[in-house]
Each structure stands twice: as C-alpha cells, then as structure tokens.
CSV table of C-alpha atoms and ligand atoms in Angstrom, one decimal:
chain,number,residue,atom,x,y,z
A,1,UNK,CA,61.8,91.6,83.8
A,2,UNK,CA,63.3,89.0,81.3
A,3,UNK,CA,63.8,91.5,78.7
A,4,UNK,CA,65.6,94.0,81.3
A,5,UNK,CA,68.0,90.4,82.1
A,6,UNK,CA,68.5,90.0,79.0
A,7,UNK,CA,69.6,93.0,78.0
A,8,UNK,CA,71.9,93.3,81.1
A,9,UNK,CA,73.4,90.1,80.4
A,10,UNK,CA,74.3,91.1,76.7
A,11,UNK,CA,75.8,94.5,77.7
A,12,UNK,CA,77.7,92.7,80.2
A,13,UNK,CA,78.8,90.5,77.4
A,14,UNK,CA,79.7,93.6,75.2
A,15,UNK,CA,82.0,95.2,78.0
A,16,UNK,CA,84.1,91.8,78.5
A,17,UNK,CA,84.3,91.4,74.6
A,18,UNK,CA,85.7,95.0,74.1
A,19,UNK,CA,87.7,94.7,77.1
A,20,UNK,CA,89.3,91.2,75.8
A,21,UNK,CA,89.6,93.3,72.0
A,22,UNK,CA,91.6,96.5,73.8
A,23,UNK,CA,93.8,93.6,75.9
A,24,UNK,CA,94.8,92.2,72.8
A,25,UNK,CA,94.9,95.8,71.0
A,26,UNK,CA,97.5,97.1,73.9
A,27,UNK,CA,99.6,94.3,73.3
A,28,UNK,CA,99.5,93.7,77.2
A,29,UNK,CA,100.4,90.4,77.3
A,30,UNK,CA,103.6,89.2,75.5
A,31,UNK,CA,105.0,85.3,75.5
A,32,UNK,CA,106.8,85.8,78.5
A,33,UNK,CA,105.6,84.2,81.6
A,34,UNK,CA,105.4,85.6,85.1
A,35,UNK,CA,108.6,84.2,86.0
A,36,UNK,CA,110.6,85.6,83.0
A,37,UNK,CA,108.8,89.2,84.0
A,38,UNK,CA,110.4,89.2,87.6
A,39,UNK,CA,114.1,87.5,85.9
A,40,UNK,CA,113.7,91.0,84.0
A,41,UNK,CA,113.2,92.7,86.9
A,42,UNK,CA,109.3,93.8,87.0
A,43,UNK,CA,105.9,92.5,87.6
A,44,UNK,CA,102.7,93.4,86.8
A,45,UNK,CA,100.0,92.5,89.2
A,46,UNK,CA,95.9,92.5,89.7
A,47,UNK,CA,94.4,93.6,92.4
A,48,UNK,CA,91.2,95.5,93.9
A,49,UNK,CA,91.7,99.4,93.7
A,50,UNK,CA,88.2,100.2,95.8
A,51,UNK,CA,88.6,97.3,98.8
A,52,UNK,CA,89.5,99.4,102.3
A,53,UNK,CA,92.3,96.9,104.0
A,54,UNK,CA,92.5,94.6,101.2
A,55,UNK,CA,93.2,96.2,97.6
A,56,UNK,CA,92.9,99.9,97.7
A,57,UNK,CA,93.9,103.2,95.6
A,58,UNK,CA,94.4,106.1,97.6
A,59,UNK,CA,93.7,109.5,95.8
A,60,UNK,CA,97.5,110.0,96.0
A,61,UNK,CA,98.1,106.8,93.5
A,62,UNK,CA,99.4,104.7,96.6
A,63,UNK,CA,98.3,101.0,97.2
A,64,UNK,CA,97.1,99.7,100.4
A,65,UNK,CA,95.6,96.7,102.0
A,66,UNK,CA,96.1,93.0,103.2
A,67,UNK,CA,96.2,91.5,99.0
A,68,UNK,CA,98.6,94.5,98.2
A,69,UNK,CA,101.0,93.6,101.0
A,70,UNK,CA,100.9,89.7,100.1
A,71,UNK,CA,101.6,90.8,96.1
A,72,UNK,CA,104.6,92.8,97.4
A,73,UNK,CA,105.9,90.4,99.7
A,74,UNK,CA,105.4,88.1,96.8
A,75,UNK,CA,107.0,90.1,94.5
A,76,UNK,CA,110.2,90.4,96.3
A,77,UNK,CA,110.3,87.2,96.8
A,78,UNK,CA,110.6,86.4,92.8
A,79,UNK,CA,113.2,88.8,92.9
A,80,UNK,CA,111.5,91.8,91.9
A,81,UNK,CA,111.9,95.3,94.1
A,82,UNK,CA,108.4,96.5,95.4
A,83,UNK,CA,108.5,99.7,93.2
A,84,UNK,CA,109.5,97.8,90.3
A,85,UNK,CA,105.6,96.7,90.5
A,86,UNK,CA,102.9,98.1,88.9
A,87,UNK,CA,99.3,97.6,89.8
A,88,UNK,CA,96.4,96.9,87.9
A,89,UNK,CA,92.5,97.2,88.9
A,90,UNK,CA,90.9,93.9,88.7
A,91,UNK,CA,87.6,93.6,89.3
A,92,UNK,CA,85.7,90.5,90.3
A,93,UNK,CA,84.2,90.2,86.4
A,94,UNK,CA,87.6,90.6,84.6
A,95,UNK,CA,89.8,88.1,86.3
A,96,UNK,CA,89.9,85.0,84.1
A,97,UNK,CA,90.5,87.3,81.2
A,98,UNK,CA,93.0,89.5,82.9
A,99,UNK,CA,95.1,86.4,83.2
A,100,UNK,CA,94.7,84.5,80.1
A,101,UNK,CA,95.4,87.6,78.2
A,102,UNK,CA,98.2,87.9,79.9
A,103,UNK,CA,97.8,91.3,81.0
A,104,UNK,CA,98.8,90.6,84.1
A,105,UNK,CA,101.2,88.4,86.2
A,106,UNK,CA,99.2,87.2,88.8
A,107,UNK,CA,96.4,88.3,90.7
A,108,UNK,CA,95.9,89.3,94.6
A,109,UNK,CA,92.0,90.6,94.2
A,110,UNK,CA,90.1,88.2,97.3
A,111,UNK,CA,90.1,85.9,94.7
A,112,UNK,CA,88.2,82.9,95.5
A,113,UNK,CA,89.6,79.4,94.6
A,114,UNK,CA,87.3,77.2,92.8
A,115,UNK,CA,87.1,74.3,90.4
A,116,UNK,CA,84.9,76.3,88.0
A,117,UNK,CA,88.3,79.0,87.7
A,118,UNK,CA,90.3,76.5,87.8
A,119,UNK,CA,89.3,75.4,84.2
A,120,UNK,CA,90.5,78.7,83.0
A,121,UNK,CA,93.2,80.1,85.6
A,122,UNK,CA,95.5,78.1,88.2
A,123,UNK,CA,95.4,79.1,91.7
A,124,UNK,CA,98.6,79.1,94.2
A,125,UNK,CA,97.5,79.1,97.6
A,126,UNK,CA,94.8,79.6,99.7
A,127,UNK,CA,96.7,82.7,101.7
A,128,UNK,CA,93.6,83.6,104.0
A,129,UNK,CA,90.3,81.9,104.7
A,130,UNK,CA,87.0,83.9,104.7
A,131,UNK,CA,83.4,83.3,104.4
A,132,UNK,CA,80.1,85.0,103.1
A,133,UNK,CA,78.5,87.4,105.3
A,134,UNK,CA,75.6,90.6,105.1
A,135,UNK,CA,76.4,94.4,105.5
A,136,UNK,CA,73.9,96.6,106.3
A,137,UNK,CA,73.2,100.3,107.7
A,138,UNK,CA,73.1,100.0,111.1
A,139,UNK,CA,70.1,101.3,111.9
A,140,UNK,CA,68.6,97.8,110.2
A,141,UNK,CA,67.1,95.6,112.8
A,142,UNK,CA,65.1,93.0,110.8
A,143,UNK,CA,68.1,91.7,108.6
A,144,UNK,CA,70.0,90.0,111.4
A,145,UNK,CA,71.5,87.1,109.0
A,146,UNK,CA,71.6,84.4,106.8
A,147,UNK,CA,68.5,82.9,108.1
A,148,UNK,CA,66.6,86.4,108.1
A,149,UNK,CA,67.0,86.7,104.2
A,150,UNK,CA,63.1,86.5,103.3
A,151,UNK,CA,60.6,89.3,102.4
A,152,UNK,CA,62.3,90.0,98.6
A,153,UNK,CA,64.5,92.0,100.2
A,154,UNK,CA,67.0,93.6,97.6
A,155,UNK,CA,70.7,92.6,98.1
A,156,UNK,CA,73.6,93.3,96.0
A,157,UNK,CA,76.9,92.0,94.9
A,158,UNK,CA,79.5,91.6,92.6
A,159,UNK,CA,79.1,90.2,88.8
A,160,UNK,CA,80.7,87.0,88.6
A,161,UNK,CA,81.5,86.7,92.4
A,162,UNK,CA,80.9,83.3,94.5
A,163,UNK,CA,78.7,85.4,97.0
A,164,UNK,CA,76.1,86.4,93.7
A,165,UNK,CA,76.5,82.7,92.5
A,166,UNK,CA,76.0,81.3,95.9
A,167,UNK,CA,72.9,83.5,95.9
A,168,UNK,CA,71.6,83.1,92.6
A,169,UNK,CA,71.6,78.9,93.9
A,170,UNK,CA,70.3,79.1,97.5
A,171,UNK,CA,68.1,82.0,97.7
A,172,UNK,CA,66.9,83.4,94.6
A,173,UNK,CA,63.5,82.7,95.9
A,174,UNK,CA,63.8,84.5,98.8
A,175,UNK,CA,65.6,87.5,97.7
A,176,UNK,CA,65.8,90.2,94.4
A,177,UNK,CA,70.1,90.3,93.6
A,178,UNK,CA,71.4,93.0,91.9
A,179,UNK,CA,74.7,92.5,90.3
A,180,UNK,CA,77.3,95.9,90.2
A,181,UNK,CA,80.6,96.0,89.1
A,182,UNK,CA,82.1,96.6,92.5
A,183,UNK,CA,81.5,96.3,95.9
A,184,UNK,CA,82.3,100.0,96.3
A,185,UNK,CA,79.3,100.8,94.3
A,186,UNK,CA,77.0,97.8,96.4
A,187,UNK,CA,78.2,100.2,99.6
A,188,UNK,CA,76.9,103.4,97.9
A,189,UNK,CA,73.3,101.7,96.9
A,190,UNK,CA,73.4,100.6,100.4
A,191,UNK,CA,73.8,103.9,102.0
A,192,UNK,CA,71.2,105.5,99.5
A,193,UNK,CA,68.7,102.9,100.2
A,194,UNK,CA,68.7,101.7,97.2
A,195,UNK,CA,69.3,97.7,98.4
A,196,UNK,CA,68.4,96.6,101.8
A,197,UNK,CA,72.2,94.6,102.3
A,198,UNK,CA,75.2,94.0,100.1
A,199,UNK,CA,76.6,90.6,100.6
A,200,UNK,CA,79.8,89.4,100.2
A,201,UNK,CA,83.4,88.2,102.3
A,202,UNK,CA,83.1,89.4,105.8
A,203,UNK,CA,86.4,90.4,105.1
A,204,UNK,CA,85.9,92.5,102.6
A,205,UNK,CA,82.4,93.9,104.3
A,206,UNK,CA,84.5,94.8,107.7
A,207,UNK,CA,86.6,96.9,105.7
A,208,UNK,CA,84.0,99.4,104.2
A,209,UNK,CA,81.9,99.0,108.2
A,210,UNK,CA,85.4,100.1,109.6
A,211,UNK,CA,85.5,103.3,106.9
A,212,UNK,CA,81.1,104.3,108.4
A,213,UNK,CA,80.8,102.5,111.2
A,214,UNK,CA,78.4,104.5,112.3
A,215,UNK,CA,76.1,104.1,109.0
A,216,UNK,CA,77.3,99.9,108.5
A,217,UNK,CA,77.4,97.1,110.1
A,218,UNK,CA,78.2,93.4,109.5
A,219,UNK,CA,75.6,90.8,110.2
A,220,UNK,CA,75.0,87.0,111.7
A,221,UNK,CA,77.8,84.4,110.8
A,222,UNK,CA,80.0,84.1,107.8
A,223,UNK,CA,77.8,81.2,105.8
A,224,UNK,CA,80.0,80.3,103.5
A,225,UNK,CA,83.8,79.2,103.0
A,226,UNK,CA,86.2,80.8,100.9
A,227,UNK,CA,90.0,80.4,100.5
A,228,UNK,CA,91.6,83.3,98.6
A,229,UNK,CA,94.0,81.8,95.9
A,230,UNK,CA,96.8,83.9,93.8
A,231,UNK,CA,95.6,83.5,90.3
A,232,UNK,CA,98.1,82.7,87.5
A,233,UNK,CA,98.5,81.6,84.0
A,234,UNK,CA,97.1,78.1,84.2
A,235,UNK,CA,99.6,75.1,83.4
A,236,UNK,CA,102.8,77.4,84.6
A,237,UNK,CA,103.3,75.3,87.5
A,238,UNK,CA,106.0,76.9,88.1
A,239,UNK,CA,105.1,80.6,88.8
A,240,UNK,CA,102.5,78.5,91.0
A,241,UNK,CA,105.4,76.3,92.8
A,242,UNK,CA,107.2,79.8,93.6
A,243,UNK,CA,104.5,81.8,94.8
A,244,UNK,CA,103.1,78.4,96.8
A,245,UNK,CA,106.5,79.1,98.5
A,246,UNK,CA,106.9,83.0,99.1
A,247,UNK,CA,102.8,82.4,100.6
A,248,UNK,CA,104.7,79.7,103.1
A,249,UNK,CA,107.2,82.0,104.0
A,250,UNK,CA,105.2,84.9,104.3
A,251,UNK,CA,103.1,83.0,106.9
A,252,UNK,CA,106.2,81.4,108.7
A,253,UNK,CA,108.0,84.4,109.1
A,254,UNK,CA,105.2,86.4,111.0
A,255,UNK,CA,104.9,88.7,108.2
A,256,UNK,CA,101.4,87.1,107.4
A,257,UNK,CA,100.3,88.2,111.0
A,258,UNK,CA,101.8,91.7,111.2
A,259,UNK,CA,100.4,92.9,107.7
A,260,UNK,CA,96.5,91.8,108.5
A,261,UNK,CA,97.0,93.3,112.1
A,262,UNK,CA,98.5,96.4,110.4
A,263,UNK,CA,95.4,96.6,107.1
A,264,UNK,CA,92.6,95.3,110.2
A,265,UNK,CA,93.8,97.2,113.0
A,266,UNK,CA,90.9,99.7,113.3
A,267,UNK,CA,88.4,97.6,112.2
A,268,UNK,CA,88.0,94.9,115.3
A,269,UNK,CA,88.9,92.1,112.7
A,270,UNK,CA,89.7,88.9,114.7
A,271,UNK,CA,92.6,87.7,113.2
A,272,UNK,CA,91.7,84.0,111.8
A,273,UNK,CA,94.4,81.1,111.9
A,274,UNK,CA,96.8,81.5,108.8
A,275,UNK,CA,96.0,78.6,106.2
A,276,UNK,CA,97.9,75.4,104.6
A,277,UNK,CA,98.5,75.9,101.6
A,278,UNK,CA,97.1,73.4,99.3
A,279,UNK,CA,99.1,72.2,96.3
A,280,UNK,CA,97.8,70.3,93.3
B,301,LIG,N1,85.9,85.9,97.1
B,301,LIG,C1,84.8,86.1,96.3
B,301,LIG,C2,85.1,85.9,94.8
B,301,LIG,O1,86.2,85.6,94.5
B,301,LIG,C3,84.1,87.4,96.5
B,301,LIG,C4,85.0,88.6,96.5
B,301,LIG,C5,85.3,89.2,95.1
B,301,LIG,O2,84.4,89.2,94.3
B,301,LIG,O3,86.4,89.7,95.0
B,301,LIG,O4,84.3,85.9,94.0
C-alpha cells in the first residue's frame, strides 16, 4: 500500500516536472502580462475541456459552459474579441504551474479560492459560490450523504482538488480516495463500478447527472464552501483590479444570470444568489 503511494506520488511528480520542462521548452509564457496580451489584441485562457455546463470541448473544437462564458465576457471586457481567444485545458493538478509559467492569461477552470493558492497564484473574484457534494449511480440507496460516508467505501476525485484535500483531512478513516486526473474519468469509474461515488462541487457533479440522469445522481447537501476565483499571475494587481471589474459587470448587467440559466437549463440547477466580489 505505501509502496503503491509512493510510487503514485513520484509519477505524479514526474508528469508536473516534464510538463513545467515542455512549458518552458514551448516558450509559452513571454514577459508580457495579461494585460499587455489583450492591448495586442488576444488572450490565452485555462479552462476545463471535460466539465458538461462549466468548461467543455465539444468534438467539433467548440467551447461551452458557465467558466467559458464568464472567460469570454471577461475577455471582451479587456478589449479582446471572443474569437481572438484561445483556450487551454487546465486541469485541477496543473493550475499553479499553468499560471506561473505564464502559459496562460488567466484561468476560468471551477477554480477554488484559497490561501494555500494564494501563495503561488492571485485570485480575482469569487464569480459563483458552490459547495462539496457526492455523485452516485442512481440505483445507490445506502450512500445518501455526507453523513453516510462509512464502510471504506471507495470514492474518487481530482489530484490536487479541495474536495480530495477536504477528504484526505476529514474522512480518510472512513473512506479509500482515489485520486484521477479528471472528473471525467471519476464519472467513468463510477459507472463501471469501479468507486462507489465521486465527490466533488455539486456544480460540477449536476453537470455530468444532467448528461445520464438515468445512471447518476447527486446526493445529501453540499458540505463544503467554495468560491470560484479567476486565477492570475500573482502580484499583477492590475489584471486582478480589471477582471474584479468585468466579474461586477457581468453580474450587474444580468449577463451572470442568463449564461448559468442558459449552461444549467436542463439540469434542474437552482440558480444560487450571484456573489460579492471580494478584493484584497
Ligand atoms: N473547486 C475545487 C477546486 O478548485 C474542485 C473542482 C476542481 O478541481 O476544479 O479544487
């Protein structure tokens, strides 16, 4: 068991080196900061490519979802034309590095704000409020939620996610985590049988039950809170200052409202109060 974690935890460590090497190798990031990118007229941006109504690549190469709609609102608001942006997957373990490395801008990904990121990235926002929650198939009756997570029961989610931290801390006694890469690959173990719930934002888990709601379903009460930040560079105040104001507009304007009741429509989402943004 310890050798298994260890050798898990040292691949893991291998993939983020050689992803920080090929960042650097690629010359992604130049000197230029987010704000000089959208004066010249483009923007590169981080989000999910596998999150149904929040950040999601269609087979066609189109982007949909609630984050997607917020970076291009955004966007335009630092000048830059929607198809003057490109999109790049970011997945919950690459984040901090994305932005340091400047590979990208900014990033839209359900990105939680917390004081532990905040050491290495800077945080505009929060833009939505969400909490923890539990999907499984729907047949399940004995994992009802929070509360019912006893037994060893195998759960999975995301490498270097709050859910998996919040886990490893409360109920690692209670439960066996495995940690994926994605959440779209949690879902898939999940409907093979393979772990008995994936946990993560109810958000997020509403979005894949909406896509099989006849195999999913989302459990109990959200147990956790977390406020989904825009990451950026940290210290460039003001890229943060700027995108602190496009969020306020965006929620003033309505446009907030319309783009989760357009990405939640199907799924029964009740739509949650918009939040104050919180600047520091
Ligand atoms: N909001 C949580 C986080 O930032 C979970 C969702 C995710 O991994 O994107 O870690």
């Amino acid at each position: 068991m310890r050798i298994n974690r260890a050798l898990r935890i040292g691949v893991g460590a291998i993939a983020l080196t050689l992803a920080a090497a090929t960042a650097t190798a690629c010359g992604g990031g130049d000197d230029k900061s987010a704000l000089d990118h959208a004066k010249d007229g483009k923007l590169t941006v981080g989000i999910k490519f596998d999150q149904p109504g929040l950040g999601l690549r269609t087979k066609d190469g189109s982007y949909s979802g609630f984050d997607v709609d917020v970076a291009r609102y955004v966007a335009e608001k630092l000048g830059v034309q929607q198809d003057k942006v490109t999109f790049k997957e970011a997945p919950s373990p690459q984040r901090e590095t994305l932005i340091e490395n400047g590979q990208v801008d900014f990033i839209v990904a359900t990105y939680s704000i917390t004081d532990k990121r905040k050491e290495k990235v800077d945080f505009a926002g929060p833009y939505f409020i969400t909490g923890q929650s539990l999907l499984v198939k729907s047949g399940n009756t004995d994992i009802t939620g929070v509360e019912s997570l006893n037994g060893n029961k195998k759960l999975c989610s995301v490498k270097n996610s709050t859910p998996a931290q919040n886990v490893k801390e409360k109920y690692a006694k209670d439960v066996q985590l495995q940690e994926y890469d994605t959440y779209s690959l949690c879902v898939e173990a999940l409907k093979a049988g393979d772990v008995d719930a994936v946990t993560t934002d109810d958000v997020i888990l509403r979005g894949f039950a909406a896509q099989a709601p006849d195999a999913l379903k989302v459990v109990g009460q959200p147990f956790t809170t977390e406020k989904y930040g825009i990451g950026v560079k940290k210290g460039d105040q003001q890229t943060r200052d700027q995108i602190n104001d496009a969020i306020e507009s965006m929620i003033q304007s309505g446009a907030w409202k319309s783009a989760l009741e357009k990405n939640f429509a199907a799924t029964g989402y009740q739509i949650p109060a918009p939040p104050q943004v919180e600047r520091y």
